[in-house]
CSV table of C-alpha atoms in Angstrom, one decimal:
chain,number,residue,atom,x,y,z
Q,1,MET,CA,83.0,37.7,74.7
Q,2,SER,CA,80.9,37.5,71.6
Q,3,HIS,CA,78.0,39.4,71.2
Q,4,GLN,CA,75.1,38.7,68.7
Q,5,THR,CA,73.2,41.4,66.3
Q,6,GLY,CA,69.9,40.2,66.3
Q,7,ILE,CA,70.1,38.8,62.6
Q,8,GLN,CA,67.8,35.9,62.6
Q,9,ALA,CA,67.7,33.5,59.6
Q,10,SER,CA,64.0,33.8,57.7
Q,11,GLY,CA,62.0,31.3,57.2
Q,12,SER,CA,62.1,29.6,53.8
Q,13,VAL,CA,66.1,29.3,55.0
Q,14,LYS,CA,65.0,27.4,57.7
Q,15,ASP,CA,63.3,25.3,55.7
Q,16,THR,CA,66.7,25.0,53.0
Q,17,PHE,CA,68.2,24.0,55.9
Q,18,VAL,CA,66.3,20.6,57.0
Q,19,GLY,CA,66.9,19.6,53.6
Q,20,ALA,CA,70.2,20.1,54.2
Q,21,ARG,CA,70.2,18.3,57.4
Q,22,ASN,CA,69.0,15.8,55.6
Q,23,GLY,CA,72.0,14.9,53.0
Q,24,GLN,CA,70.0,17.3,50.3
Q,25,TYR,CA,72.7,20.0,49.5
Q,26,ARG,CA,76.7,19.9,49.8
Q,27,LEU,CA,77.0,23.1,50.0
Q,28,LEU,CA,74.2,26.5,50.8
Q,29,LYS,CA,76.6,29.8,50.5
Q,30,ILE,CA,75.0,32.7,53.0
Q,31,VAL,CA,74.5,36.0,53.4
Q,32,ILE,CA,73.3,38.8,54.9
Q,33,ASP,CA,70.8,40.7,53.0
Q,34,ASN,CA,68.4,43.2,54.9
Q,35,GLU,CA,69.4,42.1,58.7
Q,36,GLN,CA,68.2,38.8,57.1
Q,37,LEU,CA,69.8,35.2,56.5
Q,38,ILE,CA,70.0,33.9,53.0
Q,39,VAL,CA,70.5,31.3,50.9
Q,40,GLY,CA,72.9,33.6,48.7
Q,41,SER,CA,73.7,29.7,46.3
Q,42,SER,CA,73.7,26.3,46.4
Q,43,ARG,CA,75.4,23.1,45.4
Q,44,GLN,CA,74.2,19.1,45.1
Q,45,PRO,CA,76.8,16.6,45.5
Q,46,ALA,CA,78.5,16.0,41.6
Q,47,GLY,CA,80.9,13.6,43.2
Q,48,SER,CA,82.4,13.1,47.0
Q,49,TRP,CA,83.2,15.6,49.5
Q,50,GLU,CA,86.4,16.3,47.8
Q,51,LYS,CA,86.7,16.0,44.4
Q,52,ASP,CA,83.4,19.2,44.5
Q,53,TYR,CA,85.6,20.4,47.3
Q,54,ASP,CA,87.5,23.4,44.9
Q,55,ALA,CA,85.7,23.7,42.4
Q,56,PHE,CA,82.2,24.1,44.7
Q,57,VAL,CA,83.7,26.2,47.1
Q,58,LEU,CA,85.9,29.0,45.4
Q,59,PRO,CA,84.2,29.7,43.2
Q,60,LEU,CA,81.9,31.8,45.1
Q,61,LEU,CA,84.4,33.9,46.6
Q,62,GLU,CA,84.3,37.1,47.3
Q,63,ASP,CA,87.6,39.8,46.9
Q,64,LYS,CA,85.6,41.6,49.2
Q,65,GLN,CA,82.4,40.5,50.8
Q,66,PRO,CA,82.1,38.3,52.8
Q,67,CYS,CA,79.9,35.8,53.3
Q,68,TYR,CA,79.4,32.1,54.8
Q,69,ILE,CA,79.5,28.5,53.6
Q,70,LEU,CA,78.0,25.4,54.3
Q,71,TYR,CA,79.9,22.4,53.5
Q,72,ARG,CA,79.0,18.8,53.5
Q,73,LEU,CA,80.9,16.3,54.1
Q,74,ASP,CA,79.8,12.5,53.3
Q,75,SER,CA,80.8,11.9,56.8
Q,76,GLN,CA,78.0,10.9,59.5
Q,77,ASN,CA,77.2,11.4,63.2
Q,78,ALA,CA,74.5,10.2,65.1
Q,79,GLN,CA,72.8,13.6,64.7
Q,80,GLY,CA,73.5,13.6,60.7
Q,81,TYR,CA,75.7,14.6,58.5
Q,82,GLU,CA,78.6,15.9,59.1
Q,83,TRP,CA,79.8,19.9,57.9
Q,84,ILE,CA,82.4,22.3,57.7
Q,85,PHE,CA,80.8,26.2,58.8
Q,86,ILE,CA,83.1,28.6,56.7
Q,87,ALA,CA,83.9,32.3,57.4
Q,88,TRP,CA,85.4,34.3,54.5
Q,89,SER,CA,86.1,38.4,55.2
Q,90,PRO,CA,88.7,39.4,52.7
Q,91,ASP,CA,91.5,41.4,54.5
Q,92,HIS,CA,89.7,44.1,50.9
Q,93,SER,CA,85.8,43.8,52.7
Q,94,PRO,CA,84.9,47.3,54.2
Q,95,VAL,CA,84.6,46.9,57.9
Q,96,ARG,CA,81.7,47.3,59.3
Q,97,GLN,CA,81.1,44.7,56.9
Q,98,LYS,CA,83.8,42.2,58.5
Q,99,MET,CA,82.0,42.9,62.2
Q,100,LEU,CA,78.1,42.1,60.6
Q,101,TYR,CA,79.2,38.7,60.2
Q,102,ALA,CA,81.2,38.1,62.7
Q,103,ALA,CA,79.1,39.0,65.5
Q,104,THR,CA,76.1,36.9,63.2
Q,105,ARG,CA,78.4,34.2,63.2
Q,106,ALA,CA,77.2,32.0,66.0
Q,107,THR,CA,73.1,33.3,64.8
Q,108,LEU,CA,74.3,31.3,62.2
Q,109,LYS,CA,75.6,27.7,64.0
Q,110,LYS,CA,72.7,28.2,66.5
Q,111,GLU,CA,69.9,28.4,63.4
Q,112,PHE,CA,71.9,25.5,61.4
Q,113,GLY,CA,72.4,23.4,64.4
Q,114,GLY,CA,75.4,22.9,65.9
Q,115,GLY,CA,75.4,18.5,66.2
Q,116,HIS,CA,76.1,18.5,63.0
Q,117,ILE,CA,79.5,21.6,62.5
Q,118,LYS,CA,82.7,19.1,62.5
Q,119,ASP,CA,85.3,21.9,62.0
Q,120,GLU,CA,85.1,25.7,61.6
Q,121,VAL,CA,87.7,27.0,59.1
Q,122,PHE,CA,88.0,31.0,59.0
Q,123,GLY,CA,89.2,32.0,55.9
Q,124,THR,CA,90.9,36.6,54.9
Q,125,VAL,CA,92.6,34.2,51.7
Q,126,GLN,CA,91.1,31.7,49.3
Q,127,ASP,CA,94.3,29.3,50.0
Q,128,ASP,CA,93.5,29.9,53.7
Q,129,VAL,CA,89.8,28.3,53.1
Q,130,SER,CA,90.4,25.5,50.2
Q,131,LEU,CA,90.8,22.3,50.4
Q,132,ASN,CA,94.6,21.8,51.5
Q,133,GLY,CA,94.1,24.8,53.9
Q,134,TYR,CA,91.2,23.1,54.9
Q,135,LYS,CA,94.0,19.9,55.0
Q,136,LYS,CA,96.3,22.2,57.4
Q,137,TYR,CA,93.5,23.2,58.9
Q,138,LEU,CA,92.9,19.3,59.7
Q,139,ILE,CA,97.0,19.2,61.3
Q,140,SER,CA,97.4,21.7,62.9
Q,141,GLN,CA,94.6,20.6,65.6
Q,142,SER,CA,96.0,17.9,65.4
Q,143,SER,CA,98.6,18.6,66.8
Q,144,PRO,CA,99.3,18.9,70.7
Q,145,ALA,CA,97.9,23.1,71.5
Q,146,PRO,CA,100.1,25.7,72.9
Q,147,LEU,CA,99.7,27.5,76.3
Q,148,THR,CA,96.8,30.0,75.9
Q,149,ALA,CA,97.2,33.3,77.2
Q,150,ALA,CA,95.4,32.8,80.3
Q,151,GLU,CA,97.6,29.9,81.0
Q,152,GLU,CA,100.9,31.1,80.2
Q,153,GLU,CA,99.5,34.2,83.2
Q,154,LEU,CA,98.4,31.5,85.2
Q,155,ARG,CA,101.9,29.8,85.2
Q,156,GLN,CA,103.5,33.5,85.8
Q,157,ILE,CA,101.4,34.0,88.5
Q,158,LYS,CA,102.1,30.8,90.0
Q,159,ILE,CA,106.2,31.4,89.5
Q,160,ASN,CA,105.8,34.7,91.5
Q,161,GLU,CA,103.0,34.4,94.5
Q,162,VAL,CA,104.1,36.3,96.9
Q,163,GLN,CA,101.4,34.9,99.2
Q,164,THR,CA,100.2,38.0,100.5
Q,165,ASP,CA,96.5,39.7,101.9
Q,166,VAL,CA,96.0,42.4,99.7
Q,167,GLY,CA,93.6,45.1,100.1
Q,168,VAL,CA,92.1,48.5,98.2
Q,169,ASP,CA,91.9,50.0,101.1
Q,170,THR,CA,94.8,49.0,102.5
Q,171,LYS,CA,98.8,50.4,101.3
Q,172,HIS,CA,100.9,47.1,101.3
Q,173,GLN,CA,105.1,46.1,100.7
Q,174,THR,CA,105.2,43.1,98.6
Q,175,LEU,CA,107.5,41.5,96.9
Q,176,GLN,CA,105.8,42.4,94.1
Q,177,GLY,CA,106.1,46.7,95.1
Q,178,VAL,CA,103.7,48.6,96.4
Q,179,ALA,CA,99.9,48.2,97.2
Q,180,PHE,CA,98.7,51.5,97.3
Q,181,PRO,CA,95.2,52.4,98.6
Q,182,ILE,CA,92.5,52.7,95.6
Q,183,ALA,CA,89.8,55.3,95.8
Q,184,LYS,CA,86.1,54.1,95.8
Q,185,GLU,CA,85.8,56.5,93.0
Q,186,ALA,CA,88.3,54.6,90.6
Q,187,ILE,CA,87.1,51.4,91.9
Q,188,GLN,CA,83.5,52.2,91.0
Q,189,ALA,CA,84.7,53.0,87.0
Q,190,LEU,CA,86.4,49.9,86.9
Q,191,GLU,CA,83.3,47.9,87.4
Q,192,LYS,CA,81.4,49.6,85.6
Q,193,LEU,CA,84.2,48.9,82.2
Q,194,LYS,CA,83.6,45.0,83.7
Q,195,ASN,CA,80.5,45.7,83.4
Q,196,LYS,CA,80.6,47.3,79.8
Q,197,LYS,CA,78.8,50.3,81.0
Q,198,LEU,CA,82.3,52.3,80.3
Q,199,ASN,CA,84.8,52.0,77.9
Q,200,TYR,CA,87.5,53.4,79.0
Q,201,VAL,CA,89.3,53.6,82.5
Q,202,GLN,CA,92.6,56.5,82.8
Q,203,LEU,CA,93.8,56.2,86.4
Q,204,GLN,CA,96.8,57.8,88.0
Q,205,ILE,CA,98.4,58.6,91.2
Q,206,ASP,CA,98.5,60.6,94.0
Q,207,MET,CA,101.9,61.0,94.7
Q,208,LYS,CA,101.3,63.5,98.1
Q,209,ASN,CA,98.5,60.9,99.4
Q,210,GLU,CA,99.5,57.3,98.5
Q,211,THR,CA,96.6,56.8,96.7
Q,212,ILE,CA,95.5,55.2,93.3
Q,213,ILE,CA,93.2,57.9,92.3
Q,214,LEU,CA,90.4,58.0,88.7
Q,215,ALA,CA,91.9,60.7,85.6
Q,216,ASN,CA,89.9,59.8,83.3
Q,217,THR,CA,86.6,58.4,81.8
Q,218,LEU,CA,85.7,59.4,78.4
Q,219,HIS,CA,84.8,57.1,75.6
Q,220,THR,CA,87.4,56.4,73.8
Q,221,GLU,CA,87.4,54.7,69.8
Q,222,LEU,CA,90.2,52.6,68.9
Q,223,LYS,CA,91.6,56.0,66.7
Q,224,ASP,CA,90.6,58.5,70.2
Q,225,LEU,CA,93.7,55.7,72.6
Q,226,PRO,CA,95.9,57.6,71.3
Q,227,LYS,CA,95.5,61.0,72.9
Q,228,ARG,CA,94.3,59.7,76.0
Q,229,ILE,CA,98.1,58.8,76.7
Q,230,PRO,CA,99.8,62.0,78.3
Q,231,LYS,CA,103.5,62.1,77.2
Q,232,ASP,CA,104.9,64.0,80.1
Q,233,ALA,CA,103.1,61.5,82.9
Q,234,ALA,CA,102.7,57.9,83.7
Q,235,ARG,CA,99.0,57.0,83.5
Q,236,TYR,CA,97.5,53.2,84.3
Q,237,HIS,CA,94.6,52.4,81.2
Q,238,PHE,CA,92.2,50.0,80.4
Q,239,PHE,CA,90.6,49.5,77.1
Q,240,LEU,CA,87.3,47.9,76.0
Q,241,TYR,CA,89.1,46.9,72.3
Q,242,LYS,CA,85.9,45.8,70.2
Q,243,HIS,CA,87.6,44.1,66.7
Q,244,ALA,CA,86.8,41.1,64.7
Q,245,HIS,CA,89.1,38.5,65.0
Q,246,GLU,CA,89.4,34.4,63.0
Q,247,GLY,CA,85.0,35.9,62.2
Q,248,ASP,CA,84.0,36.2,65.7
Q,249,TYR,CA,83.4,39.5,67.2
Q,250,LEU,CA,85.4,40.1,70.8
Q,251,GLU,CA,85.1,42.8,73.2
Q,252,SER,CA,88.6,42.0,75.6
Q,253,ILE,CA,89.9,44.5,78.3
Q,254,VAL,CA,93.5,45.8,77.3
Q,255,PHE,CA,95.6,47.3,80.7
Q,256,ILE,CA,97.7,49.7,79.0
Q,257,TYR,CA,100.9,50.5,81.3
Q,258,SER,CA,102.6,54.4,80.1
Q,259,MET,CA,105.4,56.2,80.7
Q,260,PRO,CA,107.2,58.4,79.0
Q,261,GLY,CA,109.9,57.5,80.4
Q,262,TYR,CA,112.7,60.6,81.4
Q,263,THR,CA,110.4,63.5,81.5
Q,264,CYS,CA,108.6,61.9,84.5
Q,265,SER,CA,110.7,62.1,87.3
Q,266,ILE,CA,112.7,59.0,90.3
Q,267,ARG,CA,110.2,59.2,92.2
Q,268,GLU,CA,107.2,58.8,89.2
Q,269,ARG,CA,108.5,56.3,87.1
Q,270,MET,CA,110.0,54.3,90.7
Q,271,LEU,CA,106.4,54.7,92.5
Q,272,TYR,CA,104.2,53.2,89.3
Q,273,SER,CA,106.5,50.5,88.9
Q,274,SER,CA,106.4,49.4,91.8
Q,275,CYS,CA,101.6,49.8,91.8
Q,276,LYS,CA,101.3,48.1,89.0
Q,277,SER,CA,101.8,44.6,90.2
Q,278,PRO,CA,99.5,44.9,92.8
Q,279,LEU,CA,97.1,46.9,91.6
Q,280,LEU,CA,96.0,43.9,88.9
Q,281,GLU,CA,96.5,42.0,91.6
Q,282,ILE,CA,93.8,43.7,93.6
Q,283,VAL,CA,91.7,44.6,89.6
Q,284,GLU,CA,91.7,40.7,88.6
Q,285,ARG,CA,91.7,38.7,91.5
Q,286,GLN,CA,89.5,41.1,94.4
Q,287,LEU,CA,87.4,42.7,91.6
Q,288,TRP,CA,87.4,39.6,88.2
Q,289,MET,CA,87.9,41.9,85.6
Q,290,GLN,CA,89.2,39.8,83.4
Q,291,ILE,CA,92.2,41.2,81.6
Q,292,ILE,CA,93.6,39.6,77.6
Q,293,ARG,CA,96.4,41.9,77.5
Q,294,LYS,CA,99.7,43.9,79.0
Q,295,ILE,CA,101.0,46.0,77.7
Q,296,GLU,CA,103.6,48.8,78.2
Q,297,ILE,CA,104.4,51.7,76.6
Q,298,ASP,CA,106.2,54.7,76.0
Q,299,ASN,CA,104.6,56.9,74.0
Q,300,GLY,CA,100.8,57.1,72.2
Q,301,ASP,CA,101.9,56.8,69.3
Q,302,GLU,CA,103.1,53.0,69.5
Q,303,LEU,CA,98.9,52.6,70.1
Q,304,THR,CA,97.7,51.5,66.4
Q,305,ALA,CA,95.3,49.4,65.3
Q,306,ASP,CA,97.5,47.2,63.7
Q,307,PHE,CA,99.9,47.5,66.9
Q,308,LEU,CA,96.7,47.0,69.1
Q,309,TYR,CA,95.0,43.8,66.7
Q,310,GLU,CA,99.4,41.9,66.8
Q,311,GLU,CA,99.4,43.0,70.7
Q,312,VAL,CA,96.7,41.1,71.7
Q,313,HIS,CA,96.7,38.1,69.6
Q,314,PRO,CA,100.1,37.6,68.2
Q,315,LYS,CA,101.2,35.6,66.0
Q,316,GLN,CA,102.2,31.7,66.3
Q,317,HIS,CA,106.1,31.1,65.8
Q,318,ALA,CA,108.1,28.3,64.7
Q,319,HIS,CA,109.7,27.0,67.9
Q,320,LYS,CA,113.7,27.4,67.4
Q,321,GLN,CA,115.5,24.4,67.8
Q,322,SER,CA,117.7,25.2,71.2
Q,323,PHE,CA,121.0,25.7,70.7
Q,324,ALA,CA,123.0,22.3,70.7
Q,325,LYS,CA,126.1,21.9,73.0
Q,326,PRO,CA,129.2,21.5,70.5
Q,327,LYS,CA,130.7,18.0,70.9
Q,328,GLY,CA,134.6,18.2,71.9
Q,329,PRO,CA,137.8,16.5,69.9
Q,330,ALA,CA,137.2,13.3,69.0
Q,331,GLY,CA,139.4,10.8,70.6
Q,332,LYS,CA,141.2,10.7,74.5
Q,333,ARG,CA,140.7,14.3,76.7
Q,334,GLY,CA,143.1,13.5,78.6
Q,335,ILE,CA,143.0,13.1,82.7
Q,336,ARG,CA,140.9,14.7,85.0
Q,337,ARG,CA,142.1,17.0,86.5
Q,338,LEU,CA,141.0,17.2,90.9
Q,339,ILE,CA,141.2,20.3,91.9
Q,340,ARG,CA,142.1,20.4,95.6
Q,341,GLY,CA,140.5,22.2,98.7
Q,342,PRO,CA,142.5,25.4,101.0
Q,343,ALA,CA,142.5,23.0,103.7
Q,344,GLU,CA,144.7,20.3,101.4
Q,345,THR,CA,148.2,20.4,100.8
Q,346,GLU,CA,150.2,18.6,98.4
Q,347,THR,CA,152.5,15.5,99.8
Q,348,PRO,CA,155.8,16.5,98.0
Q,349,SER,CA,157.2,13.4,96.5
Q,350,ASP,CA,160.8,11.5,97.4
């Protein structure tokens, strides 16, 4: 879910926006200064939008400083000229600046007028937002979209769906595993996490009473997350992952199932594995918690910032061509053999 910072456009910027929407400018560079959106630079049209693009946009991009670029096309819609909204967030800029610009992005679009924005482009290197990069973006937008994480998850649910009623206070045996009752304190902690009153909830299985109970709700930053993973016991973790992605500030809940392997007893490994899917079913379907990603690890050292980001936002790989069955030899294939059933007998020839 996007989060806004309270930073607003100054009065002079709003006046500039009026002139821009009427076609006075080709480009506006918007920056955040003293907790306000201000115009850092502007350009008036010199040629066509394609001819002006690289000459106007690229020189304004700084290596370590995010910014917004509003670039006017020559086309119009019912509200006036159409614009490209460019969110520039270079890799080497400070993390705080990245987060600030990501969280203010929605405010700027609202102040300018979302109906005027035809396309949004996010970039960390100049190739992303150059004219060639923008044209690649248009091609990618016209291609059939792959399934989103939510759509893929729904597809898997439909494939594996088990028609059973699972409750938080009852124990059930399902095709997916065993649904142990969830303690009241654990349910309350998960509700607080969903409402962002907590940012971390750890659950464990009470082996003796066969119940899922609350283990930990310590406030946890990303750098602290590896320390929350026990080295000698399995656990279920729910973490509110705050991060920036393609210019947006996001707060997403990630589920982590940690199992340190053979340091746990066979019974513990089996119970945690069997209870995982029913637990998630209750959390998602009865508590209505949206989990953006489910991860399984055996060691907390795996939970680096890069690892978690790539798990939540996996890179799209080119579609592999399926292996083609090789053709048989050319020419005649011979007579097809008939395999007789056991009840059939050969008729001897004379």
